[in-house]
mmCIF file of C-alpha atoms in Angstrom:
data_model
loop_
_atom_site.group_PDB
_atom_site.id
_atom_site.type_symbol
_atom_site.label_atom_id
_atom_site.label_comp_id
_atom_site.label_asym_id
_atom_site.label_seq_id
_atom_site.Cartn_x
_atom_site.Cartn_y
_atom_site.Cartn_z
ATOM 1 C CA MET A 1 0.000 0.000 0.000
ATOM 2 C CA ILE A 2 3.058 2.198 0.131
ATOM 3 C CA TYR A 3 2.753 3.259 -3.454
ATOM 4 C CA LEU A 4 -0.685 4.673 -2.903
ATOM 5 C CA GLY A 5 0.765 7.435 -0.827
ATOM 6 C CA LEU A 6 3.708 8.192 -3.037
ATOM 7 C CA VAL A 7 1.967 9.003 -6.263
ATOM 8 C CA VAL A 8 0.914 12.584 -6.595
ATOM 9 C CA ASN A 9 -2.056 13.233 -8.819
ATOM 10 C CA LYS A 10 -1.741 16.382 -10.785
ATOM 11 C CA ASP A 11 -5.211 16.442 -12.149
ATOM 12 C CA SER A 12 -8.190 15.371 -10.090
ATOM 13 C CA GLY A 13 -10.008 14.310 -13.193
ATOM 14 C CA ARG A 14 -7.432 11.668 -13.894
ATOM 15 C CA SER A 15 -6.935 10.585 -10.340
ATOM 16 C CA LEU A 16 -9.844 8.211 -10.610
ATOM 17 C CA TYR A 17 -8.098 6.284 -13.340
ATOM 18 C CA LEU A 18 -4.825 6.285 -11.501
ATOM 19 C CA LYS A 19 -6.434 5.016 -8.339
ATOM 20 C CA SER A 20 -8.070 2.146 -10.139
ATOM 21 C CA TYR A 21 -4.785 1.277 -11.799
ATOM 22 C CA ILE A 22 -2.827 1.269 -8.587
ATOM 23 C CA SER A 23 -5.450 -0.581 -6.648
ATOM 24 C CA SER A 24 -5.806 -3.238 -9.296
ATOM 25 C CA SER A 25 -2.185 -4.238 -9.059
ATOM 26 C CA TRP A 26 -2.227 -4.510 -5.296
ATOM 27 C CA LEU A 27 -5.567 -6.200 -5.564
ATOM 28 C CA LEU A 28 -3.912 -9.115 -7.253
ATOM 29 C CA VAL A 29 -1.351 -9.417 -4.494
ATOM 30 C CA TYR A 30 -4.102 -9.315 -1.901
ATOM 31 C CA ILE A 31 -6.148 -11.952 -3.666
ATOM 32 C CA ALA A 32 -3.110 -14.138 -4.077
ATOM 33 C CA ARG A 33 -2.640 -14.085 -0.325
ATOM 34 C CA ILE A 34 -6.262 -14.949 0.317
ATOM 35 C CA GLU A 35 -6.194 -17.771 -2.154
ATOM 36 C CA THR A 36 -3.163 -19.346 -0.612
ATOM 37 C CA LYS A 37 -5.100 -19.457 2.629
ATOM 38 C CA MET A 38 -8.155 -20.926 0.936
ATOM 39 C CA SER A 39 -6.275 -23.567 -0.926
ATOM 40 C CA ALA A 40 -4.571 -24.659 2.254
ATOM 41 C CA ARG A 41 -8.043 -25.457 3.513
ATOM 42 C CA ASP A 42 -9.380 -27.523 0.653
ATOM 43 C CA SER A 43 -6.313 -29.160 -0.646
ATOM 44 C CA GLN A 44 -8.153 -31.923 -2.475
ATOM 45 C CA GLU A 45 -9.615 -30.020 -5.341
ATOM 46 C CA ALA A 46 -7.409 -27.022 -5.770
ATOM 47 C CA GLU A 47 -4.047 -27.021 -7.370
ATOM 48 C CA SER A 48 -1.598 -25.515 -4.985
ATOM 49 C CA PRO A 49 -1.076 -21.873 -5.780
ATOM 50 C CA SER A 50 1.863 -21.378 -3.446
ATOM 51 C CA PRO A 51 4.628 -21.919 -5.993
ATOM 52 C CA VAL A 52 2.735 -19.630 -8.298
ATOM 53 C CA CYS A 53 2.071 -16.903 -5.797
ATOM 54 C CA SER A 54 5.230 -16.999 -3.783
ATOM 55 C CA ASN A 55 7.396 -15.569 -6.528
ATOM 56 C CA TYR A 56 4.708 -13.117 -7.310
ATOM 57 C CA LEU A 57 6.558 -9.914 -7.124
ATOM 58 C CA GLY A 58 9.945 -11.133 -8.082
ATOM 59 C CA SER A 59 9.403 -13.380 -11.040
ATOM 60 C CA ALA A 60 11.085 -12.957 -14.339
ATOM 61 C CA GLU A 61 9.107 -13.373 -17.495
ATOM 62 C CA GLU A 62 8.185 -16.931 -18.251
ATOM 63 C CA SER A 63 5.410 -18.268 -20.379
ATOM 64 C CA ILE A 64 3.439 -21.411 -19.857
ATOM 65 C CA PRO A 65 1.216 -22.199 -22.841
ATOM 66 C CA ALA A 66 -2.454 -21.710 -22.127
ATOM 67 C CA GLY A 67 -1.817 -21.367 -18.436
ATOM 68 C CA VAL A 68 -0.714 -18.759 -15.972
ATOM 69 C CA LYS A 69 1.649 -16.193 -17.347
ATOM 70 C CA PHE A 70 3.609 -13.686 -15.349
ATOM 71 C CA VAL A 71 4.490 -10.478 -17.049
ATOM 72 C CA ARG A 72 6.633 -7.941 -15.404
ATOM 73 C CA SER A 73 5.563 -4.528 -16.499
ATOM 74 C CA THR A 74 6.801 -1.144 -15.493
ATOM 75 C CA SER A 75 4.750 1.903 -15.829
ATOM 76 C CA THR A 76 5.321 5.527 -15.213
ATOM 77 C CA LEU A 77 2.769 7.083 -12.964
ATOM 78 C CA GLY A 78 3.272 10.763 -12.786
ATOM 79 C CA ARG A 79 6.972 11.008 -12.075
ATOM 80 C CA LYS A 80 7.545 7.770 -10.269
ATOM 81 C CA ARG A 81 8.446 4.456 -11.755
ATOM 82 C CA VAL A 82 6.370 1.664 -10.350
ATOM 83 C CA VAL A 83 7.171 -1.964 -10.937
ATOM 84 C CA LEU A 84 4.128 -4.134 -11.122
ATOM 85 C CA SER A 85 3.384 -7.740 -11.690
ATOM 86 C CA LYS A 86 0.215 -9.021 -13.129
ATOM 87 C CA SER A 87 -1.094 -12.474 -13.517
ATOM 88 C CA ALA A 88 -2.819 -13.243 -16.765
ATOM 89 C CA ASP A 89 -5.291 -15.849 -15.787
ATOM 90 C CA PHE A 90 -6.504 -16.947 -12.424
ATOM 91 C CA SER A 91 -9.567 -18.792 -13.562
ATOM 92 C CA PRO A 92 -8.519 -22.463 -13.398
ATOM 93 C CA HIS A 93 -7.458 -22.006 -9.825
ATOM 94 C CA CYS A 94 -10.302 -19.791 -8.725
ATOM 95 C CA GLY A 95 -13.050 -21.959 -10.061
ATOM 96 C CA SER A 96 -11.852 -24.998 -8.219
ATOM 97 C CA SER A 97 -11.035 -23.470 -4.886
ATOM 98 C CA SER A 98 -13.961 -21.163 -4.314
ATOM 99 C CA SER A 99 -16.870 -23.540 -4.776
ATOM 100 C CA PRO A 100 -16.267 -27.193 -5.579
ATOM 101 C CA LYS A 101 -19.931 -27.985 -5.045
ATOM 102 C CA LYS A 102 -21.021 -25.433 -7.606
ATOM 103 C CA LEU A 103 -18.849 -26.928 -10.284
ATOM 104 C CA CYS A 104 -20.547 -30.286 -9.890
ATOM 105 C CA ARG A 105 -23.970 -28.686 -10.139
ATOM 106 C CA ARG A 106 -23.146 -26.696 -13.221
ATOM 107 C CA SER A 107 -21.509 -29.327 -15.294
ATOM 108 C CA THR A 108 -22.551 -27.891 -18.635
ATOM 109 C CA MET A 109 -20.810 -24.656 -19.449
ATOM 110 C CA GLU A 110 -23.656 -23.648 -21.725
ATOM 111 C CA ARG A 111 -25.435 -22.013 -18.821
ATOM 112 C CA SER A 112 -24.346 -18.434 -18.831
ATOM 113 C CA ASN A 113 -23.408 -17.959 -15.208
ATOM 114 C CA HIS A 114 -21.740 -14.696 -15.847
ATOM 115 C CA LEU A 115 -20.271 -13.571 -12.622
ATOM 116 C CA GLU A 116 -19.315 -16.888 -11.202
ATOM 117 C CA ALA A 117 -17.349 -17.977 -14.222
ATOM 118 C CA LEU A 118 -15.162 -14.932 -13.920
ATOM 119 C CA PRO A 119 -11.894 -15.022 -12.070
ATOM 120 C CA LEU A 120 -12.000 -13.441 -8.652
ATOM 121 C CA ASP A 121 -9.809 -10.459 -9.407
ATOM 122 C CA VAL A 122 -11.985 -9.455 -12.354
ATOM 123 C CA LEU A 123 -15.070 -9.771 -10.201
ATOM 124 C CA VAL A 124 -13.562 -7.540 -7.551
ATOM 125 C CA LYS A 125 -12.672 -4.967 -10.187
ATOM 126 C CA ILE A 126 -16.295 -4.885 -11.285
ATOM 127 C CA LEU A 127 -17.523 -4.515 -7.742
ATOM 128 C CA CYS A 128 -15.172 -1.640 -7.085
ATOM 129 C CA LYS A 129 -17.205 0.410 -9.528
ATOM 130 C CA VAL A 130 -20.496 -0.219 -7.786
ATOM 131 C CA ASP A 131 -21.960 2.348 -5.414
ATOM 132 C CA HIS A 132 -21.616 2.141 -1.674
ATOM 133 C CA SER A 133 -25.319 1.657 -1.277
ATOM 134 C CA ASP A 134 -25.327 -1.510 -3.324
ATOM 135 C CA LEU A 135 -22.675 -3.183 -1.253
ATOM 136 C CA SER A 136 -24.949 -4.485 1.466
ATOM 137 C CA GLN A 137 -27.204 -6.164 -1.079
ATOM 138 C CA LEU A 138 -24.302 -7.731 -2.863
ATOM 139 C CA LEU A 139 -23.099 -9.381 0.299
ATOM 140 C CA LEU A 140 -26.225 -11.470 0.518
ATOM 141 C CA LEU A 141 -26.509 -12.581 -3.062
ATOM 142 C CA SER A 142 -24.201 -15.528 -3.229
ATOM 143 C CA LYS A 143 -21.073 -16.814 -1.620
ATOM 144 C CA THR A 144 -18.695 -15.873 -4.396
ATOM 145 C CA LEU A 145 -20.190 -12.406 -4.625
ATOM 146 C CA SER A 146 -20.001 -12.042 -0.902
ATOM 147 C CA GLN A 147 -16.353 -12.951 -0.853
ATOM 148 C CA ALA A 148 -15.583 -10.600 -3.724
ATOM 149 C CA THR A 149 -17.580 -7.829 -2.068
ATOM 150 C CA SER A 150 -15.678 -8.138 1.172
ATOM 151 C CA ILE A 151 -12.399 -7.963 -0.696
ATOM 152 C CA ALA A 152 -13.611 -4.940 -2.635
ATOM 153 C CA LYS A 153 -14.701 -3.351 0.600
ATOM 154 C CA GLU A 154 -11.318 -3.708 2.190
ATOM 155 C CA MET A 155 -9.376 -2.739 -0.878
ATOM 156 C CA HIS A 156 -11.418 0.098 -2.227
ATOM 157 C CA PHE A 157 -14.477 1.191 -0.323
ATOM 158 C CA ALA A 158 -12.598 1.630 2.898
ATOM 159 C CA PHE A 159 -10.699 4.400 1.155
ATOM 160 C CA ALA A 160 -13.363 5.890 -1.082
ATOM 161 C CA THR A 161 -15.955 8.495 -0.224
ATOM 162 C CA PRO A 162 -19.491 7.293 -0.745
ATOM 163 C CA ILE A 163 -21.231 9.182 -3.483
ATOM 164 C CA SER A 164 -24.511 10.490 -2.237
ATOM 165 C CA ASN A 165 -27.319 9.343 -4.474
ATOM 166 C CA ARG A 166 -29.940 11.393 -2.798
ATOM 167 C CA VAL A 167 -30.088 13.998 -5.510
ATOM 168 C CA SER A 168 -30.561 11.510 -8.274
ATOM 169 C CA LYS A 169 -33.422 9.592 -6.688
ATOM 170 C CA GLU A 170 -36.901 10.668 -7.723
ATOM 171 C CA ASP A 171 -37.942 13.203 -5.156
ATOM 172 C CA ALA A 172 -40.264 15.016 -7.453
ATOM 173 C CA ASP A 173 -42.362 16.396 -4.623
ATOM 174 C CA GLY A 174 -40.157 19.395 -4.429
ATOM 175 C CA HIS A 175 -39.964 19.362 -0.678
ATOM 176 C CA GLU A 176 -36.560 19.737 0.805
ATOM 177 C CA GLU A 177 -34.528 16.697 1.589
ATOM 178 C CA GLU A 178 -34.219 16.262 5.300
ATOM 179 C CA ALA A 179 -30.778 16.045 6.674
ATOM 180 C CA PRO A 180 -29.980 12.776 8.414
ATOM 181 C CA ASN A 181 -29.918 12.983 12.214
ATOM 182 C CA ALA A 182 -31.082 16.564 12.138
ATOM 183 C CA PRO A 183 -32.492 17.916 15.408
ATOM 184 C CA ILE A 184 -36.268 17.808 15.662
ATOM 185 C CA ARG A 185 -37.812 21.208 15.243
ATOM 186 C CA HIS A 186 -40.710 21.620 17.610
ATOM 187 C CA ARG A 187 -41.440 25.182 16.673
ATOM 188 C CA VAL A 188 -40.843 26.334 13.167
ATOM 189 C CA THR A 189 -40.069 30.012 13.227
ATOM 190 C CA ARG A 190 -41.869 32.094 10.699
ATOM 191 C CA SER A 191 -40.430 34.994 8.893
ATOM 192 C CA ARG A 192 -41.170 38.300 10.578
ATOM 193 C CA LEU A 193 -41.326 40.120 7.302
ATOM 194 C CA SER A 194 -44.674 40.229 5.588
ATOM 195 C CA ALA A 195 -45.189 40.874 1.944
ATOM 196 C CA LEU A 196 -47.371 43.936 2.547
ATOM 197 C CA SER A 197 -44.718 45.818 4.442
ATOM 198 C CA LEU A 198 -42.177 45.061 1.803
ATOM 199 C CA SER A 199 -44.205 46.164 -1.194
ATOM 200 C CA SER A 200 -42.948 49.727 -0.986
ATOM 201 C CA ILE A 201 -39.363 48.705 -1.351
ATOM 202 C CA THR A 202 -39.712 45.781 -3.719
ATOM 203 C CA ALA A 203 -39.906 45.681 -7.465
ATOM 204 C CA VAL A 204 -40.675 42.881 -9.878
ATOM 205 C CA LEU A 205 -37.563 41.944 -11.722
ATOM 206 C CA PHE A 206 -38.901 39.290 -14.029
ATOM 207 C CA PRO A 207 -42.521 39.906 -14.974
ATOM 208 C CA SER A 208 -44.253 36.664 -15.718
ATOM 209 C CA ARG A 209 -45.494 36.036 -19.235
ATOM 210 C CA VAL A 210 -48.887 34.839 -18.124
ATOM 211 C CA ASP A 211 -51.513 37.351 -19.164
ATOM 212 C CA GLN A 212 -53.628 38.272 -16.251
ATOM 213 C CA MET B 1 6.079 0.245 -40.396
ATOM 214 C CA GLY B 2 3.442 -1.894 -41.981
ATOM 215 C CA LYS B 3 4.286 -5.006 -40.050
ATOM 216 C CA THR B 4 1.254 -7.134 -39.408
ATOM 217 C CA ILE B 5 0.495 -9.832 -36.927
ATOM 218 C CA LYS B 6 -1.640 -12.824 -37.708
ATOM 219 C CA LEU B 7 -3.979 -14.054 -35.046
ATOM 220 C CA ILE B 8 -5.918 -17.282 -35.185
ATOM 221 C CA SER B 9 -9.090 -17.456 -33.153
ATOM 222 C CA GLY B 10 -10.363 -20.484 -31.330
ATOM 223 C CA ASP B 11 -12.557 -21.565 -34.228
ATOM 224 C CA GLY B 12 -9.807 -21.291 -36.782
ATOM 225 C CA GLU B 13 -10.430 -17.911 -38.331
ATOM 226 C CA MET B 14 -7.416 -15.796 -39.094
ATOM 227 C CA PHE B 15 -7.199 -12.090 -38.421
ATOM 228 C CA GLU B 16 -4.400 -9.988 -39.737
ATOM 229 C CA VAL B 17 -3.856 -6.697 -37.995
ATOM 230 C CA GLU B 18 -1.152 -4.120 -37.696
ATOM 231 C CA GLU B 19 1.357 -4.358 -34.957
ATOM 232 C CA ALA B 20 0.121 -1.260 -33.181
ATOM 233 C CA VAL B 21 -3.346 -2.709 -33.010
ATOM 234 C CA ALA B 22 -2.333 -6.138 -31.823
ATOM 235 C CA PHE B 23 0.176 -4.890 -29.311
ATOM 236 C CA GLN B 24 -2.590 -3.322 -27.256
ATOM 237 C CA SER B 25 -2.658 -6.771 -25.794
ATOM 238 C CA ASN B 26 0.322 -7.396 -23.579
ATOM 239 C CA ILE B 27 0.073 -11.121 -24.094
ATOM 240 C CA ILE B 28 0.216 -10.835 -27.870
ATOM 241 C CA LYS B 29 3.078 -8.399 -27.543
ATOM 242 C CA SER B 30 5.187 -10.730 -25.480
ATOM 243 C CA LEU B 31 4.276 -13.741 -27.588
ATOM 244 C CA ALA B 32 5.300 -11.910 -30.720
ATOM 245 C CA ASP B 33 8.576 -10.830 -29.182
ATOM 246 C CA GLU B 34 9.586 -14.416 -28.775
ATOM 247 C CA ASP B 35 10.905 -16.429 -31.654
ATOM 248 C CA ASN B 36 7.712 -16.754 -33.630
ATOM 249 C CA ALA B 37 9.057 -17.370 -37.051
ATOM 250 C CA ASP B 38 5.748 -17.527 -38.853
ATOM 251 C CA ASP B 39 4.093 -14.606 -37.062
ATOM 252 C CA CYS B 40 0.997 -16.652 -36.461
ATOM 253 C CA ILE B 41 -0.312 -16.435 -32.954
ATOM 254 C CA PRO B 42 -3.012 -18.894 -31.961
ATOM 255 C CA LEU B 43 -5.578 -17.723 -29.450
ATOM 256 C CA PRO B 44 -7.525 -20.863 -28.612
ATOM 257 C CA ARG B 45 -9.656 -19.270 -25.949
ATOM 258 C CA VAL B 46 -11.106 -16.486 -28.025
ATOM 259 C CA ASP B 47 -13.871 -16.971 -30.581
ATOM 260 C CA SER B 48 -13.759 -15.186 -33.883
ATOM 261 C CA GLN B 49 -16.842 -13.138 -33.076
ATOM 262 C CA ILE B 50 -15.348 -11.887 -29.831
ATOM 263 C CA LEU B 51 -11.946 -11.429 -31.375
ATOM 264 C CA SER B 52 -13.360 -9.191 -34.066
ATOM 265 C CA LYS B 53 -15.032 -7.042 -31.425
ATOM 266 C CA VAL B 54 -11.814 -6.898 -29.459
ATOM 267 C CA LEU B 55 -9.849 -5.900 -32.534
ATOM 268 C CA GLU B 56 -12.375 -3.196 -33.319
ATOM 269 C CA PHE B 57 -11.687 -1.769 -29.897
ATOM 270 C CA CYS B 58 -7.962 -2.088 -30.342
ATOM 271 C CA ARG B 59 -8.028 -0.392 -33.717
ATOM 272 C CA LYS B 60 -9.721 2.598 -32.188
ATOM 273 C CA HIS B 61 -7.187 2.770 -29.413
ATOM 274 C CA ALA B 62 -4.169 1.977 -31.519
ATOM 275 C CA ASN B 63 -2.984 5.505 -32.026
ATOM 276 C CA SER B 64 -3.651 6.964 -28.641
ATOM 277 C CA PRO B 65 -1.980 5.851 -25.456
ATOM 278 C CA SER B 66 -3.846 4.069 -22.759
ATOM 279 C CA VAL B 67 -6.367 6.639 -21.671
ATOM 280 C CA HIS B 68 -7.976 4.739 -18.870
ATOM 281 C CA THR B 69 -5.250 3.154 -16.922
ATOM 282 C CA LYS B 70 -2.077 5.074 -17.375
ATOM 283 C CA PHE B 71 -1.663 8.742 -16.909
ATOM 284 C CA ALA B 72 -3.521 10.094 -19.929
ATOM 285 C CA ALA B 73 -0.568 11.793 -21.505
ATOM 286 C CA ILE B 74 -0.460 12.122 -25.252
ATOM 287 C CA PRO B 75 3.038 12.678 -26.534
ATOM 288 C CA SER B 76 3.401 15.713 -28.712
ATOM 289 C CA GLU B 77 3.979 13.698 -31.865
ATOM 290 C CA LEU B 78 0.545 12.140 -31.687
ATOM 291 C CA CYS B 79 -1.337 15.310 -30.998
ATOM 292 C CA PRO B 80 -3.748 15.997 -33.858
ATOM 293 C CA LYS B 81 -3.040 19.697 -33.818
ATOM 294 C CA HIS B 82 0.699 19.820 -33.410
ATOM 295 C CA ASP B 83 1.439 17.280 -36.076
ATOM 296 C CA GLY B 84 5.131 16.686 -36.205
ATOM 297 C CA SER B 85 6.049 20.146 -35.033
ATOM 298 C CA ALA B 86 7.155 19.173 -31.572
ATOM 299 C CA ALA B 87 10.665 17.895 -31.354
ATOM 300 C CA GLY B 88 12.431 15.708 -28.893
ATOM 301 C CA ALA B 89 11.678 12.427 -27.235
ATOM 302 C CA SER B 90 8.358 12.095 -25.533
ATOM 303 C CA SER B 91 9.297 11.651 -21.951
ATOM 304 C CA SER B 92 6.372 11.382 -19.650
ATOM 305 C CA GLU B 93 7.031 14.754 -18.124
ATOM 306 C CA SER B 94 6.960 16.716 -21.326
ATOM 307 C CA SER B 95 4.025 14.791 -22.680
ATOM 308 C CA SER B 96 2.009 15.276 -19.567
ATOM 309 C CA ALA B 97 2.772 18.962 -19.642
ATOM 310 C CA HIS B 98 1.710 19.009 -23.264
ATOM 311 C CA SER B 99 -1.590 17.262 -22.860
ATOM 312 C CA GLU B 100 -2.536 19.290 -19.858
ATOM 313 C CA THR B 101 -2.555 22.446 -21.891
ATOM 314 C CA CYS B 102 -3.438 21.165 -25.320
ATOM 315 C CA ARG B 103 -7.125 21.466 -26.024
ATOM 316 C CA ALA B 104 -7.001 19.224 -29.062
ATOM 317 C CA CYS B 105 -5.502 16.380 -27.078
ATOM 318 C CA TYR B 106 -8.109 16.785 -24.402
ATOM 319 C CA ASP B 107 -10.895 16.677 -26.968
ATOM 320 C CA ALA B 108 -9.427 13.603 -28.576
ATOM 321 C CA VAL B 109 -9.276 11.820 -25.251
ATOM 322 C CA MET B 110 -12.827 12.811 -24.393
ATOM 323 C CA LYS B 111 -14.101 11.594 -27.730
ATOM 324 C CA LEU B 112 -12.390 8.291 -27.196
ATOM 325 C CA VAL B 113 -13.929 7.953 -23.768
ATOM 326 C CA GLN B 114 -17.370 8.640 -25.230
ATOM 327 C CA TRP B 115 -16.821 6.024 -27.904
ATOM 328 C CA ASP B 116 -15.773 3.550 -25.260
ATOM 329 C CA LEU B 117 -18.868 4.166 -23.191
ATOM 330 C CA GLU B 118 -21.026 3.489 -26.230
ATOM 331 C CA PHE B 119 -18.988 0.414 -26.995
ATOM 332 C CA VAL B 120 -19.923 -1.250 -23.745
ATOM 333 C CA LYS B 121 -23.634 -0.504 -23.967
ATOM 334 C CA VAL B 122 -24.234 -4.016 -25.146
ATOM 335 C CA ASP B 123 -25.932 -7.033 -23.668
ATOM 336 C CA LEU B 124 -24.399 -8.808 -20.744
ATOM 337 C CA ASP B 125 -23.389 -11.885 -22.638
ATOM 338 C CA LEU B 126 -21.119 -9.903 -24.870
ATOM 339 C CA ILE B 127 -19.688 -7.981 -21.942
ATOM 340 C CA HIS B 128 -18.969 -11.243 -20.210
ATOM 341 C CA HIS B 129 -17.078 -12.514 -23.234
ATOM 342 C CA LEU B 130 -15.248 -9.224 -23.589
ATOM 343 C CA LEU B 131 -14.231 -9.417 -19.952
ATOM 344 C CA LYS B 132 -12.815 -12.875 -20.351
ATOM 345 C CA ALA B 133 -11.032 -11.949 -23.540
ATOM 346 C CA ALA B 134 -9.581 -8.792 -22.040
ATOM 347 C CA ASN B 135 -8.411 -10.757 -19.043
ATOM 348 C CA TYR B 136 -6.875 -13.475 -21.171
ATOM 349 C CA LEU B 137 -5.227 -11.115 -23.616
ATOM 350 C CA ASP B 138 -4.382 -8.555 -20.942
ATOM 351 C CA ILE B 139 -5.700 -5.450 -22.680
ATOM 352 C CA GLU B 140 -5.917 -2.791 -20.017
ATOM 353 C CA ASP B 141 -8.288 -0.377 -21.697
ATOM 354 C CA LEU B 142 -10.740 -3.022 -22.776
ATOM 355 C CA MET B 143 -10.631 -4.477 -19.295
ATOM 356 C CA PHE B 144 -11.435 -1.117 -17.801
ATOM 357 C CA MET B 145 -14.376 -0.553 -20.123
ATOM 358 C CA ALA B 146 -15.789 -4.055 -19.838
ATOM 359 C CA VAL B 147 -15.658 -3.748 -16.056
ATOM 360 C CA GLU B 148 -17.461 -0.441 -16.366
ATOM 361 C CA GLY B 149 -20.109 -2.080 -18.539
ATOM 362 C CA ALA B 150 -20.642 -4.888 -16.069
ATOM 363 C CA ALA B 151 -20.809 -2.495 -13.135
ATOM 364 C CA ASN B 152 -23.457 -0.473 -14.978
ATOM 365 C CA ALA B 153 -25.663 -3.509 -14.902
ATOM 366 C CA ILE B 154 -25.197 -4.018 -11.185
ATOM 367 C CA ARG B 155 -25.433 -0.453 -10.010
ATOM 368 C CA GLY B 156 -28.759 0.552 -8.572
ATOM 369 C CA ASN B 157 -30.556 -2.744 -9.068
ATOM 370 C CA ASN B 158 -32.399 -4.827 -6.514
ATOM 371 C CA PRO B 159 -30.974 -8.156 -5.473
ATOM 372 C CA GLU B 160 -33.671 -10.012 -7.411
ATOM 373 C CA GLU B 161 -32.854 -8.196 -10.593
ATOM 374 C CA ILE B 162 -29.173 -8.823 -10.145
ATOM 375 C CA ARG B 163 -29.842 -12.490 -9.503
ATOM 376 C CA LYS B 164 -31.912 -12.704 -12.631
ATOM 377 C CA LEU B 165 -29.387 -10.859 -14.770
ATOM 378 C CA PHE B 166 -26.424 -12.854 -13.685
ATOM 379 C CA ASP B 167 -28.108 -16.134 -13.027
ATOM 380 C CA LEU B 168 -26.969 -16.459 -9.447
ATOM 381 C CA GLU B 169 -28.221 -18.875 -6.876
ATOM 382 C CA ASN B 170 -28.604 -17.966 -3.283
ATOM 383 C CA ASP B 171 -26.452 -20.464 -1.517
ATOM 384 C CA PHE B 172 -26.752 -18.981 1.921
ATOM 385 C CA THR B 173 -28.624 -20.673 4.701
ATOM 386 C CA PRO B 174 -30.904 -18.347 6.708
ATOM 387 C CA GLU B 175 -28.494 -18.466 9.623
ATOM 388 C CA GLU B 176 -25.608 -17.362 7.478
ATOM 389 C CA GLU B 177 -27.695 -14.560 6.073
ATOM 390 C CA LYS B 178 -28.498 -13.309 9.533
ATOM 391 C CA GLU B 179 -24.850 -13.446 10.454
ATOM 392 C CA ILE B 180 -23.845 -11.332 7.512
ATOM 393 C CA LEU B 181 -26.633 -8.842 8.122
ATOM 394 C CA LYS B 182 -25.509 -8.418 11.680
ATOM 395 C CA GLU B 183 -21.878 -8.082 10.791
ATOM 396 C CA TYR B 184 -22.375 -5.538 8.084
ATOM 397 C CA SER B 185 -25.321 -3.565 9.370
ATOM 398 C CA TRP B 186 -23.216 -0.441 9.459
ATOM 399 C CA LEU B 187 -23.018 -0.534 5.694
ATOM 400 C CA ASP B 188 -26.611 0.574 5.315
ATOM 401 C CA ASP B 189 -25.912 4.074 6.440
ATOM 402 C CA PRO B 190 -22.388 5.095 5.635
ATOM 403 C CA PHE B 191 -22.975 8.604 6.899
ATOM 404 C CA GLU B 192 -23.657 7.511 10.441
ATOM 405 C CA PRO B 193 -20.854 8.536 12.755
#
């Protein structure tokens, strides 16, 4: 997480992209750690990820056909050089370790189970873009989603300001939105000025077009 | 340079694209750098339909740097207004200084972002395939946009709708559900002190 503090964003408009880029690389490290723990638990089905994940940050480039590929990439963020590692494909490992029962149930891949077929890191990336208010619902949807949501929460939402949706929701009544936890007003004070007393000093600036 | 790369999709169709287009994908780039004498790169996991969509995206992004993930800095040589007039190597510092002030670069980036947003307004099946392809081929920009497209479908929907869209099954027992509700009850009102 050190790199998060070091990078200085020059333009706030671009900081969103930078943040997602930085967090995605550390996301993979985080998930790798979680998956080593998970695979230690169900060792029967999962292939052991520890040789794969242990040389995560230090591996040189090596290619395994149609399997996991480590690519060392450097990128320039602002004025700092950041060395990152990314893993190309987590899906064979993820599918087996997260829910062995589910795989037996869904034997035919023709069923389009979108989210669950995705590797965990991709799923977390998607969930990072969801609003704060949707998080609590996502936790209850399914086990894989719940796991991904908790990861997203720790990686991203713990550091992001919730965007208030109150303006966008349909409050077409026109009455003012009440502030949360506002003190209860027992006596609403009325304005001491009355329109009659003001008429001598007021003038209509924008006459209405309605013919009266 | 007119060097082209040949890609073979999972169902045997061949696509020939320029290097700049194909090298949007880090996997293709590193595979091509190795000793591939015949320049033919097989991509068994990607269908031809998906691959053509992916290549459409890559063609659009071929001439501008990664706008979504890296610092959106267009080097002076690529700027549509200052064609060829800027001299010197495009270090990140000079290019970032350039694109911060250059209106034409900013407009180009914005147009590209708009195009991308339209690109992902497709049905979920296609987004799912695009996600897998972008993950497999390691194309950062496509990954970013496909993730955005998928998140658009999730944002603001009820749990039932999300379950229907993504074909999820509720595998929680009632006890587990209660546990989670209790643990995360603070999530419902993030503004509470």
